CSV table of C-alpha atoms in Angstrom, one decimal:
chain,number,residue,atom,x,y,z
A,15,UNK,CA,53.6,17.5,-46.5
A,16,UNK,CA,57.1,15.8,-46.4
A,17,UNK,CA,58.5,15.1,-42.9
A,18,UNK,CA,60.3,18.3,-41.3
A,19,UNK,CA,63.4,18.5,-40.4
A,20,UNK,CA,65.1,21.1,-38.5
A,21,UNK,CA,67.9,23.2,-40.5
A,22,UNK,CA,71.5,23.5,-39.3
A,23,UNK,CA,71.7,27.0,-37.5
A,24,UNK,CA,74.5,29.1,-39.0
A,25,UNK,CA,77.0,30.4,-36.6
A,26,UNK,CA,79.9,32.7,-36.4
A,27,UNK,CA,78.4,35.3,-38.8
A,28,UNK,CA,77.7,38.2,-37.3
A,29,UNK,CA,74.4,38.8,-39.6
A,30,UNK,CA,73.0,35.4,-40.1
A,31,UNK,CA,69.8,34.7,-39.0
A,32,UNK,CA,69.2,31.3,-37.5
A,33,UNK,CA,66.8,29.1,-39.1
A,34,UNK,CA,64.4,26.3,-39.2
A,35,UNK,CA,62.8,25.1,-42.0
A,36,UNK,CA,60.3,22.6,-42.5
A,37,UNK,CA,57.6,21.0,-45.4
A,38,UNK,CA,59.7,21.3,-48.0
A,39,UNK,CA,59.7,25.1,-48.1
A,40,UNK,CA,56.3,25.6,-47.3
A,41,UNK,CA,57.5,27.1,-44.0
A,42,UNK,CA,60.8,28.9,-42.8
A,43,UNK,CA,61.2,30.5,-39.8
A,44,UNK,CA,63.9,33.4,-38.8
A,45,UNK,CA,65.0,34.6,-36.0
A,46,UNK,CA,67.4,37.2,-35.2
A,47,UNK,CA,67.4,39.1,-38.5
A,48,UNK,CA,69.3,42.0,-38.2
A,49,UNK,CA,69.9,42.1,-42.4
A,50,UNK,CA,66.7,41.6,-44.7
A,51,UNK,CA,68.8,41.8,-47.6
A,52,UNK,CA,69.8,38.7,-46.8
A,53,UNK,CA,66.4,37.2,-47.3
A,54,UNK,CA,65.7,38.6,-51.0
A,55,UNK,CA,64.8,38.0,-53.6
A,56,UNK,CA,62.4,35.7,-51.6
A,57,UNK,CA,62.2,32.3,-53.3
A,58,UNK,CA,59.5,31.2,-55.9
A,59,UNK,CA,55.8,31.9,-54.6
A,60,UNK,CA,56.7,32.7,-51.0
A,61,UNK,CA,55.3,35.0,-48.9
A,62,UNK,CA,56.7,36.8,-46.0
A,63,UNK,CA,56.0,38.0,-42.6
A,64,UNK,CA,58.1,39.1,-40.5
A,65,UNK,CA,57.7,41.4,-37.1
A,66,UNK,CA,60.2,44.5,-36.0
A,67,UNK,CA,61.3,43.4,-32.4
A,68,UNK,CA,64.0,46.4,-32.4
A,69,UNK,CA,65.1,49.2,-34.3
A,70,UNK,CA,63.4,50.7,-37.6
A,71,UNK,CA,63.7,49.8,-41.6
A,72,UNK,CA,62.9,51.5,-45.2
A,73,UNK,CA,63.0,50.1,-48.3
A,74,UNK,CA,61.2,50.7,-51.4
A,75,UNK,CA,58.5,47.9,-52.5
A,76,UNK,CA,57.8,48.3,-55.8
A,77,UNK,CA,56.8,52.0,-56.6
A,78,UNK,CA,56.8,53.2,-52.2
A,79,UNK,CA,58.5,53.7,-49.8
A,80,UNK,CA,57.8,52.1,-46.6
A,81,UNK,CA,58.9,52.6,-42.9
A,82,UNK,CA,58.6,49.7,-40.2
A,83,UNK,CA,59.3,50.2,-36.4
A,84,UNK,CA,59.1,48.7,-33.4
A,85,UNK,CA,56.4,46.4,-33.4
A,86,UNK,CA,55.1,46.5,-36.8
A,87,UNK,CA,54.2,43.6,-38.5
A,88,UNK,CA,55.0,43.6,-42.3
A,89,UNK,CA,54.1,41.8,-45.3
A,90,UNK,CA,56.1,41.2,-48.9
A,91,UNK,CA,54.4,38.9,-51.3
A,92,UNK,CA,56.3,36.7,-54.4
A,93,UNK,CA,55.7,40.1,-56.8
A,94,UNK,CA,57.0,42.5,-54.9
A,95,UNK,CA,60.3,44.0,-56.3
A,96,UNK,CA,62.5,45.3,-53.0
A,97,UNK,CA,64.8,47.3,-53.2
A,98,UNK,CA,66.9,50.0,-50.8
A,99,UNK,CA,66.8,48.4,-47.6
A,100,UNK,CA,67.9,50.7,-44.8
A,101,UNK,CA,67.9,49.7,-41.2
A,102,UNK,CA,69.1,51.3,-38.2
A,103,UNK,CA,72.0,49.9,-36.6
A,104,UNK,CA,69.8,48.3,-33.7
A,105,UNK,CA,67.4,46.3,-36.2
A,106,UNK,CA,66.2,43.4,-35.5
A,107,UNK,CA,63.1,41.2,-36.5
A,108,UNK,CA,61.5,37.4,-36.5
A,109,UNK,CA,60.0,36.3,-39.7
A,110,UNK,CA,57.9,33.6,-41.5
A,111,UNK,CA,58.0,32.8,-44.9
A,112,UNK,CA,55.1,30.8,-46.1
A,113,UNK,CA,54.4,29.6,-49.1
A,114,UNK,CA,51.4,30.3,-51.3
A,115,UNK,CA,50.4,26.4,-51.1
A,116,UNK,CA,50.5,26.5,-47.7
A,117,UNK,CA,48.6,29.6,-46.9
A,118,UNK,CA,45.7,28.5,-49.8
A,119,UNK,CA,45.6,25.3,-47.9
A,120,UNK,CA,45.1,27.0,-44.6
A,121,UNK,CA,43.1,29.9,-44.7
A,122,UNK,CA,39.9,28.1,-47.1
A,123,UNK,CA,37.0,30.8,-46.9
A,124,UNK,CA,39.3,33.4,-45.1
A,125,UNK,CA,41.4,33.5,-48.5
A,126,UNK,CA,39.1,36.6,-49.7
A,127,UNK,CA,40.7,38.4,-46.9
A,128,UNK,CA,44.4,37.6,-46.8
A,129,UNK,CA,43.5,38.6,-50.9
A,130,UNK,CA,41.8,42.1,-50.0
A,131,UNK,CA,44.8,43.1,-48.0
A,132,UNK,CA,48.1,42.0,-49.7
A,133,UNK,CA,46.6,41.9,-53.8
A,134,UNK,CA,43.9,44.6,-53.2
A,135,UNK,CA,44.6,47.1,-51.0
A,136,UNK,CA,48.8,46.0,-51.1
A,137,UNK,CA,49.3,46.8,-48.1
A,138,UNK,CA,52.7,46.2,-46.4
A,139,UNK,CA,52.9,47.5,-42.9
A,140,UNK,CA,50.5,48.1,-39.6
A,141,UNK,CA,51.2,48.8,-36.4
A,142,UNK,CA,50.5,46.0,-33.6
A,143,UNK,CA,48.8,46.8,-30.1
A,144,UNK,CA,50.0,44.8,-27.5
A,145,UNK,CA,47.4,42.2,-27.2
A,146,UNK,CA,48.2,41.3,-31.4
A,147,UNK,CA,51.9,41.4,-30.5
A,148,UNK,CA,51.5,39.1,-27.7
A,149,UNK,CA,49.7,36.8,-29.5
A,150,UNK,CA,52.1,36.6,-32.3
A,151,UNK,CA,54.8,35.8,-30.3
A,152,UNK,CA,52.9,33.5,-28.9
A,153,UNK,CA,52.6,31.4,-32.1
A,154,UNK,CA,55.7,31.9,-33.5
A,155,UNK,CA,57.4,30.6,-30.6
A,156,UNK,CA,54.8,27.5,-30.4
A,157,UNK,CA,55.6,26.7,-34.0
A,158,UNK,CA,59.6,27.2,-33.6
A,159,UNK,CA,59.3,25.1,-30.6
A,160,UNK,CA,57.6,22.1,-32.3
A,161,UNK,CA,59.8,22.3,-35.4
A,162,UNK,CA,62.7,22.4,-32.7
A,163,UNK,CA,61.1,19.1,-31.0
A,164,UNK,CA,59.8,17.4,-34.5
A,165,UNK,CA,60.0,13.9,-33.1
A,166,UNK,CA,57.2,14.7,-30.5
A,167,UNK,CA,54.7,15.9,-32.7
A,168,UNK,CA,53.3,15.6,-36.1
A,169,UNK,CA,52.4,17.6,-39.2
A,170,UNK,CA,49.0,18.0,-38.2
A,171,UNK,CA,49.7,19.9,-35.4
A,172,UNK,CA,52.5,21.7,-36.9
A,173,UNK,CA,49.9,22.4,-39.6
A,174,UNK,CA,47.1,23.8,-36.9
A,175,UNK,CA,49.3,26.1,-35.3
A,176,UNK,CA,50.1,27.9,-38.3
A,177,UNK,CA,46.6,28.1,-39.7
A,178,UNK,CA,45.4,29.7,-36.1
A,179,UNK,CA,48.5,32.1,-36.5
A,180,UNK,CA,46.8,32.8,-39.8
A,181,UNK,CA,43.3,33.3,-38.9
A,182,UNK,CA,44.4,35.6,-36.2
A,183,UNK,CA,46.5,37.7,-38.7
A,184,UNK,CA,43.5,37.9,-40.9
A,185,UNK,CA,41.4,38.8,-37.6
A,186,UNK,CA,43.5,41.9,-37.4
A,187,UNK,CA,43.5,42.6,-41.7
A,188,UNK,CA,39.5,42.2,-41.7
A,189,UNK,CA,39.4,45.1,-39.0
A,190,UNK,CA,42.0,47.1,-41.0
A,191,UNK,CA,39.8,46.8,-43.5
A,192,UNK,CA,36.8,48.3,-42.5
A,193,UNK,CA,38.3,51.6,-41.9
A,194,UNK,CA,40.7,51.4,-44.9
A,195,UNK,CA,39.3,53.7,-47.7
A,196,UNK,CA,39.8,52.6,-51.5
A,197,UNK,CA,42.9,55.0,-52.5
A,198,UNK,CA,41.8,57.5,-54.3
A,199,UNK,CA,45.1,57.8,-56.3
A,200,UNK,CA,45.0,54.3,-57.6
A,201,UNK,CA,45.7,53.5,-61.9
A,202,UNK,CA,42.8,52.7,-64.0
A,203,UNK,CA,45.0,49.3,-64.3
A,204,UNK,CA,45.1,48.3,-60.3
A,205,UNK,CA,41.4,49.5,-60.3
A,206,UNK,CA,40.7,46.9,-63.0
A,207,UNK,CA,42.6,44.5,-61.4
A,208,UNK,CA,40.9,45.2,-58.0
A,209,UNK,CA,37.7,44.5,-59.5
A,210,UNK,CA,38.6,41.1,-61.8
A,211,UNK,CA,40.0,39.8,-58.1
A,212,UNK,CA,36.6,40.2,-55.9
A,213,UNK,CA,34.4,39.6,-59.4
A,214,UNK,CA,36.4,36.5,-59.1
A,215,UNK,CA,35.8,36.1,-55.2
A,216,UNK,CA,32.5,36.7,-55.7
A,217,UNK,CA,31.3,34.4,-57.8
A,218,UNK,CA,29.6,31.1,-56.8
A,219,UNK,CA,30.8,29.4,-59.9
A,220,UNK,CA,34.9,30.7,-59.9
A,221,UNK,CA,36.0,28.7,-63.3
A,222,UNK,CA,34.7,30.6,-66.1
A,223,UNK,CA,36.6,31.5,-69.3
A,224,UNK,CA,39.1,34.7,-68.9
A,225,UNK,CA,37.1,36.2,-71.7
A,226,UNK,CA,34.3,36.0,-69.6
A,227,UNK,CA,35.8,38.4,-66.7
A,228,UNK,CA,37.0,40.9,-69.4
A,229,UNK,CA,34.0,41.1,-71.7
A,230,UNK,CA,32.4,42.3,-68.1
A,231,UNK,CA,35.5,44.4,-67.2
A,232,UNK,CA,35.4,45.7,-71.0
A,233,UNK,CA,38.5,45.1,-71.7
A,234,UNK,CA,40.4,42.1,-73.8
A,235,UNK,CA,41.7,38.8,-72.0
A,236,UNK,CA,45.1,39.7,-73.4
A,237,UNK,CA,45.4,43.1,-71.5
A,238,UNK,CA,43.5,41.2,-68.4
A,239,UNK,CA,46.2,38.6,-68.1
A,240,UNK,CA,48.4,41.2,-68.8
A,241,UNK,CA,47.1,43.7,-65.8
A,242,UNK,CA,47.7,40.7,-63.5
A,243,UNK,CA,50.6,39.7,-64.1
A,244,UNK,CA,51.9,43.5,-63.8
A,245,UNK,CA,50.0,43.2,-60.2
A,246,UNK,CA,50.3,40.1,-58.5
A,247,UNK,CA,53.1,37.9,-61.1
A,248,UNK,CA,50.1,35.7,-61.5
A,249,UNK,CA,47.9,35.5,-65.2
A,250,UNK,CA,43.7,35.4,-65.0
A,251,UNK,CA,44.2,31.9,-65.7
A,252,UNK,CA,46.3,31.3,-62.2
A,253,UNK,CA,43.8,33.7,-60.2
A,254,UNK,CA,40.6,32.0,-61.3
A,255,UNK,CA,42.2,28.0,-60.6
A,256,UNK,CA,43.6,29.5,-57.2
A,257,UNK,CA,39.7,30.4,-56.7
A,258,UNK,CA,38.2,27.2,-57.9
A,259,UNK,CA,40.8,24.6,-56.3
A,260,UNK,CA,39.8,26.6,-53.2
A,261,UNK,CA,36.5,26.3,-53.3
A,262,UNK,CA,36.6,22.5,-54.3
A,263,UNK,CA,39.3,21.7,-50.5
A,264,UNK,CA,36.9,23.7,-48.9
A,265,UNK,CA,33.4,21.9,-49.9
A,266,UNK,CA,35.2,18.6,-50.0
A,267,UNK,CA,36.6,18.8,-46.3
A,268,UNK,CA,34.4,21.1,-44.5
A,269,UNK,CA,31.1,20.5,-46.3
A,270,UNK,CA,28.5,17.6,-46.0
A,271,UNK,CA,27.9,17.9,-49.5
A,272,UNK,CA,28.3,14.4,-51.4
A,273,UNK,CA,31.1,14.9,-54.6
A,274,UNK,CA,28.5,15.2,-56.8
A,275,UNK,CA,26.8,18.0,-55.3
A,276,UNK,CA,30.1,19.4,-54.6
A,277,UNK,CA,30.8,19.1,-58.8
A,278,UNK,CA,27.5,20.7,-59.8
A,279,UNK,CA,27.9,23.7,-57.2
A,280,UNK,CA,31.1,24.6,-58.5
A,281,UNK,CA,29.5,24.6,-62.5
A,282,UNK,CA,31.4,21.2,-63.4
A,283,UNK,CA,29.8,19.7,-66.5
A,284,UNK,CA,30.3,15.9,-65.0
A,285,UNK,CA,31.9,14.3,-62.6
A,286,UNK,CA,34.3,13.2,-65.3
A,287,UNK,CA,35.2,16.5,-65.6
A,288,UNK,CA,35.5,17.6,-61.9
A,289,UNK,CA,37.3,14.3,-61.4
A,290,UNK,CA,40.1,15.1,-64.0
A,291,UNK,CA,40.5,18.9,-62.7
A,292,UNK,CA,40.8,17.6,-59.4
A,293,UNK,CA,43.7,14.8,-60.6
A,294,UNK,CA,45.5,17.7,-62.5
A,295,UNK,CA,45.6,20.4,-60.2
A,296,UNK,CA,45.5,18.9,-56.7
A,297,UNK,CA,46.9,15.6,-57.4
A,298,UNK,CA,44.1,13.2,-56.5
A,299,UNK,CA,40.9,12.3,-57.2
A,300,UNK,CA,38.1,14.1,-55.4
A,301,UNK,CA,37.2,11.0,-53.1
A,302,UNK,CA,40.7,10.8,-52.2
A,303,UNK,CA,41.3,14.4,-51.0
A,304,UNK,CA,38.0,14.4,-49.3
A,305,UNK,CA,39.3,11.4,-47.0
A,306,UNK,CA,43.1,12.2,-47.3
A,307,UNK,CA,44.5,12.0,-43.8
């Protein structure tokens, strides 16, 4: 992470939301939106979440139509076309927008379930209780304050705050989930999709040829990549790497495996091999990330 620095607040606008940003994008915080159309298109592989404190909103992500109220918490990910965006004259809501970096890096073995809601089941709105919306605010204002204070505190903390704000929203999805049925109206295309993304999750050894997950999927790797890329702006290729590079920070920082264990788990040939992935895709050497600070 680069050292934060706290953005100059617009003022005088009647409909600009003040903002902090920090890590180089991996994080922005707004407060006071009363105009989403301000905030799209959302930048490169960001991800928002945002909370209604006032008011009500529609606007068409990709193919529905969604309403958010009072107290809903909503979610748009980098694929998601918006258009139409109505509010009601009294609208108002705080958001995050968090990079995928930042919320791979975060969330290790809960990934499956930030996955299963946004990719899977695309869903883009629930409704809060109060303890949720509490608890929210709660982080939200702990992370704007030390942004606000960035001299007294350090990435690391900045960094924890955000992952417990995650693990708690993923609390909430995982429980949404268990009473969420499959839709029963779905395309024979997000089905397939569905599938490739928990066959993917599911496997032990994440980095196999693309030809592999079709040939099981019956279809071709060229309509695969195709399918998701249609769903999630991401190819086969970036879904299984996401997977793998995942599994590789997790074992490497939360595992007492040695590297070479960690290699052979995860179906590397060598540790030549697990060495050079590790270089090209995370930027250092496996030894190094396992004792990066």
């Amino acid at each position: 992470m680069k050292k934060m620095q706290p953005a100059d607040q617009p003022s005088g606008a009647m409909y600009s939301p003040s903002i902090v940003n920090y890590s180089d994008g991996d994080v922005s915080i707004f407060d006071h939106v009363k105009d989403l159309s301000q905030l799209f298109p959302l930048k490169h592989m960001t991800n928002l979440v945002g909370i209604c404190v006032a008011g009500s909103l529609t606007m068409q992500v990709g193919e529905k139509q969604i309403t958010i109220n009072t107290n809903d918490v909503f979610f748009c990910t980098p694929n998601d076309r918006i258009e139409n965006i109505q509010h009601s004259a009294d609208f108002e809501c705080k958001m995050l927008c968090l990079s995928d970096n930042i919320i791979q890096g975060l969330l290790h073995d809960k990934i499956n379930i930030w996955h299963n809601a946004i990719y899977i089941n695309h869903l883009n709105v629930f409704s809060m209780s109060s303890i949720c919306r509490e608890e929210f605010g709660f982080y939200y204002g702990l992370i704007r304050s030390k942004i606000q204070n960035i001299k007294n505190t350090t990435d690391e903390i900045i960094k924890a705050i955000v992952r417990a704000l995650l693990l708690e929203l993923c609390h909430y999805l995982s429980k949404l989930e268990t009473v969420r049925d499959t839709p029963s109206n779905l395309s024979q295309g997000r089905l397939l999709f569905n599938k490739f993304l928990k066959m993917v999750s599911n496997n032990e050894v994440k980095r196999q040829p693309i030809h592999t997950y079709a040939g099981k999927l019956a279809i071709t790797p060229k309509y695969l990549t195709m399918l998701c890329l249609k769903y999630s702006n991401k190819t086969a290729s970036d879904w299984i790497i996401e997977y793998t590079l995942e599994d590789i920070r997790f074992y490497l920082r939360h595992s007492n495996l040695s590297i070479k264990e960690v290699s052979a788990k995860l179906g590397f040939a060598n540790m030549s091999h697990f060495g050079s992935y590790s270089r090209k895709h995370l930027g250092l050497s496996p030894r190094d990330y396992r004792y990066m600070k």
